[in-house]
XYZ file of C-alpha atoms in Angstrom:
254
model
C -12.666 -30.088 -5.948
C -11.742 -26.601 -4.759
C -8.063 -25.652 -4.721
C -7.244 -22.129 -3.495
C -4.107 -20.206 -4.366
C -2.804 -16.728 -3.558
C -2.000 -14.034 -6.106
C -0.204 -11.036 -4.592
C -0.299 -7.995 -6.862
C 1.833 -4.877 -6.427
C 2.769 -2.069 -8.773
C 6.292 -3.047 -9.764
C 9.443 -1.028 -10.314
C 12.537 -0.886 -12.486
C 14.565 -0.883 -9.260
C 15.637 -4.463 -8.398
C 15.804 -3.545 -4.709
C 12.118 -2.499 -4.764
C 11.075 -5.816 -6.255
C 13.372 -7.790 -3.937
C 11.696 -6.377 -0.821
C 8.267 -7.341 -2.118
C 9.476 -10.825 -3.058
C 10.984 -11.341 0.406
C 7.714 -10.422 2.106
C 5.672 -12.662 -0.190
C 8.097 -15.548 0.370
C 7.818 -15.117 4.152
C 4.039 -15.308 3.846
C 4.118 -18.255 1.423
C 6.237 -20.318 3.817
C 3.430 -20.173 6.347
C 0.196 -20.287 4.357
C 0.735 -23.717 2.716
C -0.991 -22.742 -0.518
C 0.317 -22.042 -4.020
C 1.478 -18.410 -4.037
C 2.594 -16.100 -6.811
C 3.940 -12.547 -6.568
C 2.959 -10.502 -9.598
C 3.237 -6.905 -10.764
C 1.089 -4.453 -12.676
C 4.040 -3.347 -14.788
C 7.829 -3.068 -15.151
C 8.756 -6.610 -14.024
C 9.154 -8.821 -17.091
C 7.999 -12.395 -16.666
C 6.120 -11.667 -13.444
C 3.206 -9.547 -14.620
C -0.335 -10.210 -13.430
C -1.220 -12.514 -16.323
C 1.960 -14.497 -15.652
C 0.871 -14.974 -12.049
C -2.627 -16.046 -13.046
C -1.243 -18.543 -15.548
C 1.220 -19.925 -13.002
C -1.464 -20.563 -10.388
C -4.005 -21.968 -12.812
C -1.254 -24.214 -14.166
C -1.050 -25.663 -10.654
C -4.760 -26.418 -10.658
C -5.923 -23.429 -8.634
C -9.710 -23.038 -8.843
C -10.125 -20.149 -6.384
C -7.712 -17.248 -6.564
C -7.231 -15.206 -3.384
C -6.021 -11.848 -4.685
C -4.111 -9.552 -2.329
C -3.643 -6.017 -3.683
C -0.341 -4.933 -2.159
C -1.144 -1.234 -2.399
C -1.269 1.433 0.285
C -4.790 2.740 -0.275
C -8.149 1.988 -1.817
C -7.736 5.493 -3.230
C -5.311 4.087 -5.783
C -6.699 4.001 -9.316
C -4.579 0.885 -9.812
C -6.559 -1.062 -7.200
C -9.768 -0.146 -8.994
C -8.558 -1.069 -12.480
C -6.965 -4.329 -11.319
C -10.175 -5.374 -9.536
C -12.057 -4.760 -12.775
C -9.539 -6.413 -15.099
C -9.309 -9.561 -12.973
C -13.085 -9.899 -12.770
C -13.726 -8.836 -9.174
C -16.037 -5.978 -10.226
C -18.128 -5.513 -13.375
C -16.934 -1.999 -14.251
C -14.062 0.254 -13.147
C -14.873 3.508 -11.372
C -12.712 5.355 -13.890
C -11.851 4.577 -17.489
C -8.798 2.344 -17.786
C -6.486 1.090 -20.519
C -5.983 -2.173 -18.625
C -7.524 -4.993 -20.629
C -9.341 -7.821 -18.827
C -7.064 -10.712 -17.894
C -7.562 -14.304 -18.984
C -8.709 -16.005 -15.803
C -10.669 -19.206 -15.332
C -10.476 -19.471 -11.536
C -13.009 -17.848 -9.253
C -11.601 -14.559 -7.994
C -11.790 -13.445 -4.359
C -10.401 -9.931 -4.024
C -8.823 -8.665 -0.813
C -8.082 -5.163 0.463
C -5.115 -2.769 0.324
C -3.442 -1.641 3.570
C -5.810 1.282 4.124
C -6.318 2.244 7.785
C -5.877 -1.096 9.546
C -4.144 -1.672 12.876
C -1.231 -3.439 11.170
C -0.668 -0.449 8.901
C -0.639 1.958 11.842
C 1.809 -0.217 13.756
C 4.178 -0.388 10.791
C 4.038 3.384 10.259
C 4.938 3.975 13.900
C 7.719 1.359 13.911
C 9.376 3.125 10.991
C 9.594 6.517 12.731
C 9.695 5.760 16.454
C 13.502 6.128 16.558
C 13.105 9.757 15.426
C 10.882 10.672 18.361
C 12.676 12.553 21.148
C 9.997 14.651 22.858
C 6.538 13.276 21.973
C 4.601 16.208 23.446
C 6.184 18.590 20.935
C 6.178 16.333 17.873
C 3.769 15.421 15.133
C 3.990 12.581 12.617
C 3.169 13.752 9.092
C 2.392 10.786 6.864
C 2.929 11.515 3.173
C 1.033 9.421 0.632
C 0.797 9.417 -3.140
C -2.767 10.657 -3.481
C -4.540 11.091 -6.813
C -5.347 13.918 -9.248
C -8.835 12.407 -9.721
C -11.370 13.720 -7.211
C -13.176 10.426 -6.563
C -9.931 8.688 -5.698
C -8.482 11.671 -3.891
C -11.544 11.650 -1.606
C -10.915 7.984 -0.841
C -7.282 8.760 -0.047
C -8.391 11.610 2.202
C -10.877 9.512 4.168
C -8.494 6.596 4.646
C -5.492 8.769 5.548
C -7.534 10.678 8.153
C -8.651 7.408 9.749
C -5.127 5.980 9.650
C -3.763 9.127 11.323
C -6.078 8.502 14.287
C -4.868 4.917 14.559
C -1.211 5.994 14.454
C -1.878 8.462 17.264
C -3.462 5.676 19.311
C -0.478 3.362 18.903
C 2.261 6.009 19.141
C 0.897 8.627 21.522
C 2.026 11.316 19.044
C -0.195 13.725 17.198
C -0.487 12.539 13.599
C -1.529 14.224 10.364
C -1.340 13.382 6.687
C -0.512 15.041 3.391
C -0.627 13.918 -0.239
C 1.673 14.456 -3.192
C -1.461 14.730 -5.355
C -2.760 17.307 -4.592
C 0.528 18.766 -3.419
C -0.060 19.969 0.134
C 3.010 18.373 1.754
C 5.092 21.497 2.233
C 2.112 23.586 3.318
C 1.132 21.125 6.034
C 4.701 20.763 7.316
C 5.107 24.542 7.507
C 1.759 24.965 9.249
C 2.670 22.514 12.008
C 6.099 24.068 12.458
C 4.503 27.503 12.866
C 2.410 26.015 15.658
C 5.602 24.958 17.426
C 5.724 21.280 16.503
C 8.724 19.243 15.434
C 7.584 17.479 12.257
C 8.489 13.814 11.737
C 7.733 12.861 8.139
C 6.773 9.274 7.329
C 6.506 8.167 3.674
C 3.291 6.210 3.220
C 4.691 4.000 0.466
C 5.243 0.270 0.103
C 8.936 0.236 -0.781
C 11.858 2.581 -1.364
C 11.942 4.273 -4.728
C 11.695 7.533 -6.644
C 8.974 9.051 -4.488
C 10.590 8.252 -1.139
C 14.128 9.124 -2.199
C 13.534 12.164 -4.404
C 10.013 13.589 -4.562
C 9.271 13.862 -0.837
C 12.710 15.320 0.042
C 12.274 17.879 -2.756
C 8.893 18.955 -1.389
C 10.462 19.446 2.061
C 13.709 21.056 0.911
C 14.910 23.700 3.372
C 12.448 22.748 6.114
C 13.838 21.393 9.420
C 11.807 18.182 9.333
C 12.946 14.787 10.534
C 12.432 12.515 7.560
C 12.640 8.782 8.101
C 12.753 7.904 4.407
C 11.554 4.451 5.479
C 8.493 2.987 3.697
C 6.579 -0.011 5.077
C 8.984 -2.585 3.651
C 10.883 -4.299 5.050
C 8.742 -5.182 8.062
C 7.865 -8.625 9.481
C 4.310 -7.514 10.166
C 3.690 -7.128 6.439
C 3.807 -10.894 5.934
C 1.437 -11.233 8.915
C -0.933 -8.780 7.265
C -0.979 -10.854 4.076
C -1.613 -14.035 6.066
C -4.617 -12.426 7.745
C -5.975 -11.537 4.321
C -5.527 -15.128 3.156
C -7.275 -16.465 6.271
C -10.187 -14.046 5.877
C -10.651 -14.897 2.214
C -10.432 -18.637 2.937
C -13.182 -18.318 5.535
C -15.384 -16.631 2.968
C -14.971 -19.661 0.692
C -16.393 -21.951 3.371
C -19.570 -19.953 4.022
């Protein structure tokens, strides 16, 4: 008999507040999906790592594991290595130190946020209060990016598509920049020279080192409006996870 369960995987952090926001979103989703659910982390959260989550669900008799990668972009090397290590793909696209997990259940791997409508709506919700004169403003989304060309190209493609969606939902011009490679300051300066007020939106899951320190440092001295607000907390994030669960469940019934 098939018994599905949900494994939500995010990166993890040493900051308790980072983890708490993820846990709150997963709990909100779990209360509505009526399946066994476990929040797990790639690193830094003792007792709740990915293998812990797998063991917890399989201990509850889960035969089909619906895996939700709670990452911003398919351009993340972590999404690739996790998909490989959990058995969702035969080989990683780049060499990894992540050893394969012990998993008996069938694995059904979902998608990161990427360029979906929910992602665009959350980005806009986080910066809309900073908009005063839309005709003279541009939203500059800042993501992590990657130093590896294959993954950087994925980031680039997804960010460009997401920027179009944010423009559709917000009515504001929207662009993107990445910390790797480091073109954040250059893009902000270029838009300001063209006469735009730059509203900077951190394209990150939760508050942490990058949102609080790295992005402000890259923009130091520039008259940008910086929200500092990542996607969490946001009620639509739990909705996004539920949609993933529903889509993966439908695939089980085909």
